[in-house]
XYZ file of C-alpha atoms in Angstrom:
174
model
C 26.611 -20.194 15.815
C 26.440 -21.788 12.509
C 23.154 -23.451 13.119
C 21.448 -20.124 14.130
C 22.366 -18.587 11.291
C 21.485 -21.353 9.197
C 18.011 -21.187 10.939
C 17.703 -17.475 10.201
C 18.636 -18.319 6.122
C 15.849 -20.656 6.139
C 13.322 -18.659 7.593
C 14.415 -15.333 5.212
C 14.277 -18.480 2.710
C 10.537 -19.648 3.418
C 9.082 -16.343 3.978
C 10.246 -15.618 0.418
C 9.286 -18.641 -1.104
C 5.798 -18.330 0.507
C 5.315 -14.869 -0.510
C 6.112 -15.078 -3.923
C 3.094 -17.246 -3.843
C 0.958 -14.967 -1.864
C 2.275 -11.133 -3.209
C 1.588 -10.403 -7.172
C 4.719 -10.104 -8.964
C 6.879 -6.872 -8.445
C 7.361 -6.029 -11.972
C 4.682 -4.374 -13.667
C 5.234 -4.341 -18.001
C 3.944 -5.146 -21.076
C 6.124 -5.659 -23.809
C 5.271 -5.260 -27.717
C 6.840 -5.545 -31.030
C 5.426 -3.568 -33.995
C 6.183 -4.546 -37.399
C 5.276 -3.680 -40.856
C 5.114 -6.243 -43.525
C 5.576 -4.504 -46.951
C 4.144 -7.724 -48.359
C 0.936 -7.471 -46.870
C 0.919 -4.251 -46.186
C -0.023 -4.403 -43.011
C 1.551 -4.011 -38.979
C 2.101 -6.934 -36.961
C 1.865 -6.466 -33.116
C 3.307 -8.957 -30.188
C 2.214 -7.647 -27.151
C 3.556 -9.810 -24.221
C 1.556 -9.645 -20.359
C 1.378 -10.789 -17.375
C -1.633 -13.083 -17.384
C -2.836 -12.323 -13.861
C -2.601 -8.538 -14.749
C -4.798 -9.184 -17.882
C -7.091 -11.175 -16.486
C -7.841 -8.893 -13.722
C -8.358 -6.076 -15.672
C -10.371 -7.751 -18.375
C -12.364 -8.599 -15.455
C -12.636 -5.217 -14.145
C -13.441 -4.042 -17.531
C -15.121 -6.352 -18.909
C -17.122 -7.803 -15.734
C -16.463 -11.136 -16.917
C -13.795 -14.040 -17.197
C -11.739 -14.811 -20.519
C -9.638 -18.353 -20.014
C -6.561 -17.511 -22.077
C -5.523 -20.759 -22.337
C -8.574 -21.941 -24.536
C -9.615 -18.465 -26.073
C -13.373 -18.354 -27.780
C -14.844 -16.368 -30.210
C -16.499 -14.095 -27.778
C -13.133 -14.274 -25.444
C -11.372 -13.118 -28.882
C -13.676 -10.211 -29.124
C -13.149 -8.908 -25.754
C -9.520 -9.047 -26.355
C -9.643 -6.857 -29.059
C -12.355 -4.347 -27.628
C -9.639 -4.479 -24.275
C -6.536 -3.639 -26.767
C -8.846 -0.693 -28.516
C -9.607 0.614 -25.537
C -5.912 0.598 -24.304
C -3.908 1.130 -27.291
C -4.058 2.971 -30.252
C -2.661 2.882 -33.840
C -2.812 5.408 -35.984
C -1.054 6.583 -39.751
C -1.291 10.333 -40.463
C -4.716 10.711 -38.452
C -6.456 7.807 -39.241
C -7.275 5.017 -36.978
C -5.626 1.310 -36.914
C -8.199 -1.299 -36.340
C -6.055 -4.360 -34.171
C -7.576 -7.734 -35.495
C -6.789 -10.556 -33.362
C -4.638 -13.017 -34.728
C -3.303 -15.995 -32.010
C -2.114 -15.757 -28.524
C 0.753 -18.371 -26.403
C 0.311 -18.711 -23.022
C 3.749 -18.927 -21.092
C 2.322 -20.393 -18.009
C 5.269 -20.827 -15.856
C 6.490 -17.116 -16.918
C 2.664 -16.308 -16.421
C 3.054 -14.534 -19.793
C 0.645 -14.337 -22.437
C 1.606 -13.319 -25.646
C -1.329 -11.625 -27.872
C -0.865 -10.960 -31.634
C -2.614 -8.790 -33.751
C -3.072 -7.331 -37.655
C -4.001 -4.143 -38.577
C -4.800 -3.037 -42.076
C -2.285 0.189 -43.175
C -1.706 1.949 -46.704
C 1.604 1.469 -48.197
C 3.866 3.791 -45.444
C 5.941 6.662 -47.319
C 8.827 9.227 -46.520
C 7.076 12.144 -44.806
C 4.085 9.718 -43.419
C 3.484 10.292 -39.403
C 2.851 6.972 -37.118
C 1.552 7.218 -33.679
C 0.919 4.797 -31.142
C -0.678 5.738 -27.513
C -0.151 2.669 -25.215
C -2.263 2.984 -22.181
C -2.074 -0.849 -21.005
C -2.890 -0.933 -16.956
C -1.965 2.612 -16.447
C -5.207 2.297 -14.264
C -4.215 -0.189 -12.174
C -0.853 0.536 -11.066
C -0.085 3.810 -12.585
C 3.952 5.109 -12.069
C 4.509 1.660 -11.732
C 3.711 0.475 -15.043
C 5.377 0.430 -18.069
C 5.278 -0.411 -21.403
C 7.976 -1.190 -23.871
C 7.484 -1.356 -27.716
C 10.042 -2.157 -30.661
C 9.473 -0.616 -33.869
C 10.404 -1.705 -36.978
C 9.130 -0.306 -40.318
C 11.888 -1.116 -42.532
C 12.946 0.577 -44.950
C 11.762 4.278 -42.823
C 12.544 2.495 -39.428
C 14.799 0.015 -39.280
C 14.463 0.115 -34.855
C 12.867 2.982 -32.847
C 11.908 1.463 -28.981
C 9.566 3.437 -27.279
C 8.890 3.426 -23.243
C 5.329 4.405 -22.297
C 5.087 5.702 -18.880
C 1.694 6.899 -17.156
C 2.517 10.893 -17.734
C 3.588 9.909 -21.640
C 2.276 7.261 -23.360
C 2.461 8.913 -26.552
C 4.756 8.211 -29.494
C 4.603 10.467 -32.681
C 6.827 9.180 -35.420
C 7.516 10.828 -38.767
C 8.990 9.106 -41.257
């Protein structure tokens, strides 16, 4: 009796291990970090992904490959014209443009972590910050989401925000 359930555990066993190979990952989620530095006067983004998503939708997008692990110039540029196209910054009206900064590539997480700059006028009391954060609603739709942290100290010291494919839209006044 023991052995045949034993059998049946390693079966269950390999069919996962073999899967999780085979299937893409279950979870589907970006995660990003906004920050403004008051020094620079400027917001800092982390935006965390799965590589495999990224790829294949910069490939999709972009009909072409981008090797995150050595990033070019011309890779750079795509990354940016990807992140314009999917998310958007903006201070009462007025357009953020994301500059690419570096990126880390968490391999065995198969995470890639992207950070951009962005260019903003000294933020005030009664100010209005919005971010729409569309990343692979078009792939996997209700199954995606996005998380953000916001921190604009002193008008924000946290605010998180979860973008879903029916609102992806955060309005924030200060």
């Amino acid at each position: 009796m023991r052995t045949k359930h034993h059998n049946i555990l390693l079966v269950v066993l390999a069919l996962t291990f073999t899967t999780a190979f085979i299937a893409p990952h279950p979870i589907k989620l970006t995660s990003s970090l906004i920050e403004y530095d008051t020094k620079t006067r400027s917001l800092q983004m982390e935006c965390r992904v799965f590589i495999d998503d990224f790829e294949n939708s910069v490939r999709k997008k972009f009909k072409g490959e981008i090797d995150v692990a050595d990033l070019s110039k011309n890779d750079q540029k795509i990354i940016e014209a990807y992140f314009r196209r999917y998310v958007t910054l903006m201070v009462n009206d007025l357009n953020l443009t994301l500059h690419y900064i570096s990126s880390e590539v968490m391999e065995k997480q198969n995470v890639l972590s992207l950070k951009f700059s962005a260019e903003v006028k000294p933020l005030k009391k009664g100010d209005v910050f919005c971010m729409e954060n569309r990343l692979f609603f078009e792939e996997f739709e209700f199954l995606q989401t996005n998380m953000t942290t916001i921190r604009i100290p002193p008008l924000i010291s946290e605010s998180y925000f979860e973008a879903k494919e029916d609102d992806y839209t955060l309005p924030i006044q200060f």
